[in-house]
Coordinates of C-alpha atoms in Angstrom, one line a residue:
X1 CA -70.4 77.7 144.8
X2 CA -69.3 76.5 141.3
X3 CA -70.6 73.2 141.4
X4 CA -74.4 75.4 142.1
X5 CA -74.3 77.4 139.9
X6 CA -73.0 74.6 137.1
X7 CA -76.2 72.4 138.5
X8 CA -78.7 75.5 137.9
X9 CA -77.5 76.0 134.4
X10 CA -77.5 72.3 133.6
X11 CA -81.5 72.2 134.8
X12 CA -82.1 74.9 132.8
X13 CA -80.5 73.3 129.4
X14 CA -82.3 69.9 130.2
X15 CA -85.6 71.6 130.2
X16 CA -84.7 73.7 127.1
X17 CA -83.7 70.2 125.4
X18 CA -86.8 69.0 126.6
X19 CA -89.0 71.4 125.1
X20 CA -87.4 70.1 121.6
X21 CA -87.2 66.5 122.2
X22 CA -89.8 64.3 119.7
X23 CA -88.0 61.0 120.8
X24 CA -90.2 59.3 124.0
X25 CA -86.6 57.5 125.0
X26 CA -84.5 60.6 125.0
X27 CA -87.4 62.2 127.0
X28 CA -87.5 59.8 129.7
X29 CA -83.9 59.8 130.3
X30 CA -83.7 63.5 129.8
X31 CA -86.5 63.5 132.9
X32 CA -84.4 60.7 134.8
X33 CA -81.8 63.0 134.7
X34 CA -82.9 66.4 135.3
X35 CA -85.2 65.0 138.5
X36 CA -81.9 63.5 139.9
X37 CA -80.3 66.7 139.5
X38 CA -83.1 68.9 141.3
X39 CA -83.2 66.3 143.7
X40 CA -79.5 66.9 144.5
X41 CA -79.7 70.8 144.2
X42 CA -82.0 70.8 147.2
X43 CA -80.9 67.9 149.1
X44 CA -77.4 69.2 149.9
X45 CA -76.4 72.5 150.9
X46 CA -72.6 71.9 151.3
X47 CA -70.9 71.9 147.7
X48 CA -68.8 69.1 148.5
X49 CA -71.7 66.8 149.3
X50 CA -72.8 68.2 145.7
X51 CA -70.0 67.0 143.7
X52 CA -69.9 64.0 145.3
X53 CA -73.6 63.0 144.5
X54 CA -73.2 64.4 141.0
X55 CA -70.2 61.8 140.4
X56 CA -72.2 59.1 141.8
X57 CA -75.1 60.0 139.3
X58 CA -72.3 60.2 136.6
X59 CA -70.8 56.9 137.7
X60 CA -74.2 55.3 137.7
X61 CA -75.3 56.2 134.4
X62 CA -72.3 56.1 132.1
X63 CA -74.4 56.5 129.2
X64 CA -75.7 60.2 129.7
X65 CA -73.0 61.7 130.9
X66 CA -72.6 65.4 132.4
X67 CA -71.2 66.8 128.8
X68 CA -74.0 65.4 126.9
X69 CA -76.6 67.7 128.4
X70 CA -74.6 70.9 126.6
X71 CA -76.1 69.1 123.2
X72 CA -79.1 71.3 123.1

């Protein structure tokens, strides 16, 4: 249930950063990112399935990484 509960709460700080964001690059990414993560919130129910699309999105994008979104 971690993994859940750590997805929820990283939605919620990419919208707050959102809100603040004047840059049109960081936005876009910041969308990228937050879409993929809704998308994987309701896709899977099992937690393990979870963490392992979270790492792939992680792997994928090596740029924006999970610990960048607690920037806000």
């Amino acid at each position: 249930m971690k993994i859940m509960a750590e997805i929820k709460e990283k939605i919620n700080e990419l919208e707050e950063k959102l809100k603040f964001s004047k840059n049109p690059e960081e936005q876009l990414r910041l969308h990228k990112f937050l879409d993929e993560l809704k998308e994987i919130d309701v896709k899977y129910e099992n937690e393990d399935d979870k963490i392992k699309a979270v790492e792939e999105m992680k792997r994928r994008d090596p740029n924006y990484n999970w610990n960048d979104v607690k920037q806000v």
